[in-house]
GROMACS .gro file of C-alpha atoms in nm:
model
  264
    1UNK     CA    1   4.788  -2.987   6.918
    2UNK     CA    2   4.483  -2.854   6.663
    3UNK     CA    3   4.266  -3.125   6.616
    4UNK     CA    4   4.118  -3.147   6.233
    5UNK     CA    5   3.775  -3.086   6.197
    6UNK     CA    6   3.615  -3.322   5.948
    7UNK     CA    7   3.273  -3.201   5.900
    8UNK     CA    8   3.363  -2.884   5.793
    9UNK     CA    9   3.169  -2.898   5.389
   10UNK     CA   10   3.279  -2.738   5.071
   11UNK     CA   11   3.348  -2.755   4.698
   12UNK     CA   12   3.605  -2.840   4.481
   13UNK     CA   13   3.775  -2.588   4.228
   14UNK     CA   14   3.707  -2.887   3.975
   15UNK     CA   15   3.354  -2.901   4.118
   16UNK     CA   16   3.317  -2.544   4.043
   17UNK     CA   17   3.417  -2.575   3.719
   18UNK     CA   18   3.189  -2.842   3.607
   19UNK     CA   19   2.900  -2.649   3.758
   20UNK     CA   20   3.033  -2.330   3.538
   21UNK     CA   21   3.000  -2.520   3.189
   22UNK     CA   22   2.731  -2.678   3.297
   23UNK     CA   23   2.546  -2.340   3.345
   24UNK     CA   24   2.720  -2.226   3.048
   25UNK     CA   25   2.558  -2.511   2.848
   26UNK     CA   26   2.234  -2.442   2.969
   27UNK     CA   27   2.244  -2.025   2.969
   28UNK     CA   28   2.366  -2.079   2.559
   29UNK     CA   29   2.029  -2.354   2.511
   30UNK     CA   30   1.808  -2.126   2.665
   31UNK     CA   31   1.984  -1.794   2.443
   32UNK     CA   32   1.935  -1.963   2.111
   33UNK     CA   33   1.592  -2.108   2.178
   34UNK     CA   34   1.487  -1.725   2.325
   35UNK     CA   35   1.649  -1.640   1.957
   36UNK     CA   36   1.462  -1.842   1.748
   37UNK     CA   37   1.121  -1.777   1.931
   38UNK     CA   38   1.248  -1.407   1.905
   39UNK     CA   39   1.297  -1.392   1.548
   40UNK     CA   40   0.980  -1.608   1.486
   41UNK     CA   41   0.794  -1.362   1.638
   42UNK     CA   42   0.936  -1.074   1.453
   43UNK     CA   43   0.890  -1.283   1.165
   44UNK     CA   44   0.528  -1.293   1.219
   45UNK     CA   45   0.488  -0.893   1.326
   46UNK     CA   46   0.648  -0.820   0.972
   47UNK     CA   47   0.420  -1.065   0.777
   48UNK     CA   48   0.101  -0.962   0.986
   49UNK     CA   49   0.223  -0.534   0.954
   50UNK     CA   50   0.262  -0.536   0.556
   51UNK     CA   51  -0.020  -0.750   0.501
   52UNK     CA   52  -0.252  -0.510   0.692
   53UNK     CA   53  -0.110  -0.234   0.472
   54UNK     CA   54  -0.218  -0.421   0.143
   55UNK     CA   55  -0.576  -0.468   0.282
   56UNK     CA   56  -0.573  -0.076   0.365
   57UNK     CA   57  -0.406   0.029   0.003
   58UNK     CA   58  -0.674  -0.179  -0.141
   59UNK     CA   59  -0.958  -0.050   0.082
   60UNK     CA   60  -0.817   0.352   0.064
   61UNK     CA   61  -0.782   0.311  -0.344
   62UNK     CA   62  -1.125   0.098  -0.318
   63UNK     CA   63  -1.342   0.390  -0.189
   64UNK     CA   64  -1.210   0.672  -0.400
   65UNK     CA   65  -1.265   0.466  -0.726
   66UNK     CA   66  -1.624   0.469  -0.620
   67UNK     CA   67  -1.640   0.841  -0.596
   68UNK     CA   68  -1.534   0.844  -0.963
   69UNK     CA   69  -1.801   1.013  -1.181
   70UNK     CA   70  -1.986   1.141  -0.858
   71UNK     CA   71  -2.200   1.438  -0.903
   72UNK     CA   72  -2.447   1.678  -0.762
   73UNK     CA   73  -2.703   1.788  -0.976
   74UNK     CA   74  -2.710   2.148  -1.130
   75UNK     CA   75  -2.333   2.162  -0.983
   76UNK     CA   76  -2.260   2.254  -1.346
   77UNK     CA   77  -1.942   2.070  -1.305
   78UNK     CA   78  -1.831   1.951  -1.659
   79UNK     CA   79  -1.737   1.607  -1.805
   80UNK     CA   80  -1.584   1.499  -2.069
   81UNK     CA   81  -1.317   1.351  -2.304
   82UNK     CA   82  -1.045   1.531  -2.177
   83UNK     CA   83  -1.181   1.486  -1.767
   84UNK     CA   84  -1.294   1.149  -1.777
   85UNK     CA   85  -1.410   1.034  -1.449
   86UNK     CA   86  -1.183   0.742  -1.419
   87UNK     CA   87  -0.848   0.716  -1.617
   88UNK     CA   88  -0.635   0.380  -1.611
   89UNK     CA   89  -0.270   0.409  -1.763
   90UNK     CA   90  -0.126   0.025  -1.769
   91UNK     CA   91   0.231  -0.083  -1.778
   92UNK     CA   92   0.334  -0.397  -1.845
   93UNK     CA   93   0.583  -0.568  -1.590
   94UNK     CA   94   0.483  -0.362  -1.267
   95UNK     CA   95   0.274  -0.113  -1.150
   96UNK     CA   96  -0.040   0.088  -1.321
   97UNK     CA   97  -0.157   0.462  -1.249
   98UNK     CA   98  -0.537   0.540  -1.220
   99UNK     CA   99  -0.684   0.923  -1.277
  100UNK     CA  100  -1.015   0.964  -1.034
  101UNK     CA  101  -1.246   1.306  -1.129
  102UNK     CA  102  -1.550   1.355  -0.919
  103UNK     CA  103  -1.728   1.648  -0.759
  104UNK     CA  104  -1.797   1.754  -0.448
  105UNK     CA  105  -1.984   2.087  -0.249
  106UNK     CA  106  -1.884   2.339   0.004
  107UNK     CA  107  -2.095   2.514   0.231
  108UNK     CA  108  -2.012   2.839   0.401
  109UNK     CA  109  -2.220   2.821   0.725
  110UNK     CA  110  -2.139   3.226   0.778
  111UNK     CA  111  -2.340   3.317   0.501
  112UNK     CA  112  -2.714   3.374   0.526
  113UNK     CA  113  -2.830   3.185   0.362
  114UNK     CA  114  -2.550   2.936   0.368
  115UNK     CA  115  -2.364   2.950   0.045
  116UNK     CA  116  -2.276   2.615  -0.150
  117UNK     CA  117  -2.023   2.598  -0.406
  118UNK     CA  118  -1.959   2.270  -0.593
  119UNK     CA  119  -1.557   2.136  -0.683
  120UNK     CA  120  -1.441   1.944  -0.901
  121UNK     CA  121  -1.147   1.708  -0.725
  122UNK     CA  122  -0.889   1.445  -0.881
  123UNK     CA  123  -0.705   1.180  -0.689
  124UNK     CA  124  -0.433   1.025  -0.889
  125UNK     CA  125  -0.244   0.713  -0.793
  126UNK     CA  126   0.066   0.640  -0.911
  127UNK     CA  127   0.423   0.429  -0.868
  128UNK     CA  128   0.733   0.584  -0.853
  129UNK     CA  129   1.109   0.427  -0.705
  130UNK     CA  130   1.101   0.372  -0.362
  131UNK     CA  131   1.333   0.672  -0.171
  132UNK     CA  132   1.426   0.424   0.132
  133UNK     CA  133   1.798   0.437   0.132
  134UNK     CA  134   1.978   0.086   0.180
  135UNK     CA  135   2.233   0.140   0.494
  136UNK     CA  136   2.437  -0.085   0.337
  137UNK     CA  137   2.517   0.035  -0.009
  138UNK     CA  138   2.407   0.404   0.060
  139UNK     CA  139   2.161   0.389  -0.267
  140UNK     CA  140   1.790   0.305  -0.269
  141UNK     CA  141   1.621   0.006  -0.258
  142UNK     CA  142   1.523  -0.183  -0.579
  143UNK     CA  143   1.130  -0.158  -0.464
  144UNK     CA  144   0.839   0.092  -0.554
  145UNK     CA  145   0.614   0.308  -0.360
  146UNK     CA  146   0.287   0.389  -0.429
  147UNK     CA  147   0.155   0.760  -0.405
  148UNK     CA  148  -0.161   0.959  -0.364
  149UNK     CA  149  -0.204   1.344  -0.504
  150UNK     CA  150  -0.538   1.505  -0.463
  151UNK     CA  151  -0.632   1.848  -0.634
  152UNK     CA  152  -0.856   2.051  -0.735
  153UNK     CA  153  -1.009   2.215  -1.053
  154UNK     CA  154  -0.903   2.595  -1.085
  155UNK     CA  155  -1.166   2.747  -1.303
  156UNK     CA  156  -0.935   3.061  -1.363
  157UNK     CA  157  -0.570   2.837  -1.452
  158UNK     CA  158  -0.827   2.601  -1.659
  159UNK     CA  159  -0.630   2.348  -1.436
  160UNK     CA  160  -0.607   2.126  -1.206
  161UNK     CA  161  -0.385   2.204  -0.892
  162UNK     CA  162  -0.290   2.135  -0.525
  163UNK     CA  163  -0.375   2.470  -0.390
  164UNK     CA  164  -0.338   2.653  -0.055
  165UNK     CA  165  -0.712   2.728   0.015
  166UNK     CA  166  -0.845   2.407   0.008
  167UNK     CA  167  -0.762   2.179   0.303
  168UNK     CA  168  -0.859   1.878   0.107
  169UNK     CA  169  -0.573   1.888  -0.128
  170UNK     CA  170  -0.242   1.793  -0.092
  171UNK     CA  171   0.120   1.703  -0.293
  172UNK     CA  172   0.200   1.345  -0.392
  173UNK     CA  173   0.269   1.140  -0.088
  174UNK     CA  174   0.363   0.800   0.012
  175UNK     CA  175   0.043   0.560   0.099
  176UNK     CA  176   0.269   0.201   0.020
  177UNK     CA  177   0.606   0.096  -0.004
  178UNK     CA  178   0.784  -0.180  -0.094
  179UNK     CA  179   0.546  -0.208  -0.352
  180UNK     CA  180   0.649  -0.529  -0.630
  181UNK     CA  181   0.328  -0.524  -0.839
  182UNK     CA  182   0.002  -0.270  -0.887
  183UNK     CA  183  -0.232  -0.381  -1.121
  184UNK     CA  184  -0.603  -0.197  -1.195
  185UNK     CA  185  -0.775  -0.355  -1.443
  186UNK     CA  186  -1.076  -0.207  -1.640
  187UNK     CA  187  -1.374  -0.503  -1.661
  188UNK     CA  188  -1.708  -0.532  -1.848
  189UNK     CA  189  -2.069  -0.647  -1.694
  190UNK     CA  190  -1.941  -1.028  -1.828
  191UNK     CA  191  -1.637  -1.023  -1.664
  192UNK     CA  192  -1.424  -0.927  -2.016
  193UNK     CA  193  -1.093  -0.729  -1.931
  194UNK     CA  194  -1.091  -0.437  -2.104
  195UNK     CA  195  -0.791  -0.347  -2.362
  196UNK     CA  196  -0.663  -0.124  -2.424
  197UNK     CA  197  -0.829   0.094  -2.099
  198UNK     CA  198  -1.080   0.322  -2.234
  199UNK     CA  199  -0.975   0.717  -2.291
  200UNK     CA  200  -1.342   0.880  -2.417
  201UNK     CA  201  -1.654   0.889  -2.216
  202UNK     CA  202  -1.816   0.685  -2.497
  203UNK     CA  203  -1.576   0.407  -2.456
  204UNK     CA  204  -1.642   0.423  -2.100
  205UNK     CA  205  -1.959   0.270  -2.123
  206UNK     CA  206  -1.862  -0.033  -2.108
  207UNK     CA  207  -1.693  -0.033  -1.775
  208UNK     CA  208  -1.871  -0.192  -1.497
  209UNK     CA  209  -1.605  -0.237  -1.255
  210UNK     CA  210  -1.228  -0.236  -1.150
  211UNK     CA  211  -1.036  -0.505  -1.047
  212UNK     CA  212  -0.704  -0.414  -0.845
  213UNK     CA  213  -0.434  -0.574  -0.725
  214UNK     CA  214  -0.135  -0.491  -0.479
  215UNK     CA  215   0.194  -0.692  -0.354
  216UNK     CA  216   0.422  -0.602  -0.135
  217UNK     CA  217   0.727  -0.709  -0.011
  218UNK     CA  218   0.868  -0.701   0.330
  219UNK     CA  219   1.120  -0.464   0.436
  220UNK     CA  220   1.384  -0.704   0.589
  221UNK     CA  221   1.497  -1.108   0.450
  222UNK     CA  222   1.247  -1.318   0.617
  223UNK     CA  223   1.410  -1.657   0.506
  224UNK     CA  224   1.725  -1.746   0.591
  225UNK     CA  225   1.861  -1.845   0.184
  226UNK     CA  226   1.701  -1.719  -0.129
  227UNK     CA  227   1.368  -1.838  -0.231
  228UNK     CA  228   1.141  -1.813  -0.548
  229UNK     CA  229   0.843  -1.689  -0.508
  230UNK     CA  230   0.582  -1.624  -0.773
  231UNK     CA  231   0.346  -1.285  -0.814
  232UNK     CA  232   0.021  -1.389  -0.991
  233UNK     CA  233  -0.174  -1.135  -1.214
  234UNK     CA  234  -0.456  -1.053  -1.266
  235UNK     CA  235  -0.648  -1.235  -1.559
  236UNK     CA  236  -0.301  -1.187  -1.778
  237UNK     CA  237   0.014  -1.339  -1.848
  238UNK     CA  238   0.216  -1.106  -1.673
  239UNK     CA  239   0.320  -1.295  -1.364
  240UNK     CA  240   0.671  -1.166  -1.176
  241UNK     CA  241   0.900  -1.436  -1.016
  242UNK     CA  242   1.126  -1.287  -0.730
  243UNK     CA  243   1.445  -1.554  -0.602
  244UNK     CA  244   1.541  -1.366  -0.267
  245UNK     CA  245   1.479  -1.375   0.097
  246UNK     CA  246   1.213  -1.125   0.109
  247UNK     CA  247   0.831  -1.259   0.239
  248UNK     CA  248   0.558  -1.111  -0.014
  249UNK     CA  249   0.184  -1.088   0.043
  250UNK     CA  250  -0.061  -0.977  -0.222
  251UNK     CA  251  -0.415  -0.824  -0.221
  252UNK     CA  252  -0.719  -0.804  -0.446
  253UNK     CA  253  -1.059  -0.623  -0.509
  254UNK     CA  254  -1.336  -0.548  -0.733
  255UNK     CA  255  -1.472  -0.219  -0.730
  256UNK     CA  256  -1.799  -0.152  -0.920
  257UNK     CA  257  -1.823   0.237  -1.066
  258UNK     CA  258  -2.198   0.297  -0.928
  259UNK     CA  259  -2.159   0.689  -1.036
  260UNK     CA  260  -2.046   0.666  -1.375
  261UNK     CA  261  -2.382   0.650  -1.507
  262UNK     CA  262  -2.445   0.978  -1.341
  263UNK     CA  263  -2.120   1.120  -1.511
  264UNK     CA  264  -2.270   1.077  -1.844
   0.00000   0.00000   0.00000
């Protein structure tokens, strides 16, 4: 006869099921605190990624409105009414353009001596509808982008153009997206906004420097239900109020025009 051996150990099936949703209980904590840390994060790459690309629309537009008027001297390059060194069309509700004219050299190093010819470049800046295409509806997104078109004065065409044998020129393209406001706004030495923007060289005299503004939005909902949030202008009553999910982040400058005084 077998004899029973009682110190053989084990577990219980309803042991092992109380150790199952027990782990279960703990794996789902651990999942939605991972989650939330997860999407804070993201949360915090987004804010940190479109807020760096304010501060380097501001800085890119920032440096090529101080080229505006620039000359060399003799380059015979011509100013006037109709090429004014710095041209600001303003709309009301969103976004501005801006016209930049200045001049610049070449020199051919395989010429003896070397050979210098003097351009005459413009950089516009404008806002046109955003092209990102909403997966969800299959249209684009209600936003903006900002673009950037650089060309060059063809003496011949009496134009300017984007042409093929000058590497510094190039087609409208995409510097900003989600763009909600753009705002570039003409001041005087006192600090006196400028309106309408000047459009003759003698009107331009009184133009000491350029105040801009850019907000953006980010490209997914940040908060969970809709929230109003407020765009503030610049020196005018033409502040935007936005009731969505979307996170927003604005930039400023001033931007004196050292080389307009040369221009004239």
């Amino acid at each position: 006869m077998k004899k029973k051996n009682k110190n053989i150990l084990g577990v219980t099936l309803v042991e092992i099921l109380i150790t199952i949703v027990i782990t279960s209980i703990m794996m789902g904590g651990m999942y939605a605190t991972y989650s939330a840390v997860n999407k804070t994060y993201g949360q915090v790459i987004d804010k940190a990624t479109f807020s760096r690309t304010s501060r380097e629309v501001i800085e890119m537009i920032s440096k090529d409105i101080r080229l505006a008027g620039f000359k060399y001297y003799g380059d015979g390059i011509i100013v006037d009414d109709t090429h004014l060194p710095i041209s600001i069309t303003r709309n009301v509700g969103c976004c501005d353009s801006i016209s930049i004219i200045y001049g610049n050299k070449r020199v051919d190093e395989n010429q003896n001596p070397p050979l210098i010819t003097y351009q005459k470049y413009r950089i516009i800046y404008t806002t046109v509808p955003s092209n990102i295409i909403d997966r969800a509806t299959g249209n684009a997104i209600n936003s903006n982008r900002i673009t950037k078109r650089k060309e060059v004065w063809n003496t011949g065409a009496q134009a300017f153009e984007v042409s093929m044998n000058d590497n510094e020129t190039y087609p409208a393209s995409t510097v900003a997206d989600y763009v909600d406001m753009f705002e570039i706004i003409p001041m005087t030495s006192t600090g006196t906004v400028i309106t309408p923007a000047p459009t003759t060289l003698i009107e331009m005299n009184n133009i000491k420097s350029v105040e801009l503004l850019v907000a953006l939005r980010s490209g997914k909902p940040v908060f969970v239900n809709d929230r109003e949030q407020t765009v503030i202008s610049l020196h005018e009553d033409n502040n935007r109020i936005f009731t969505d999910r979307f996170l927003r982040n604005s930039a400023t400058a001033t931007v004196s025009l050292r080389n307009l005084a040369i221009a004239r």
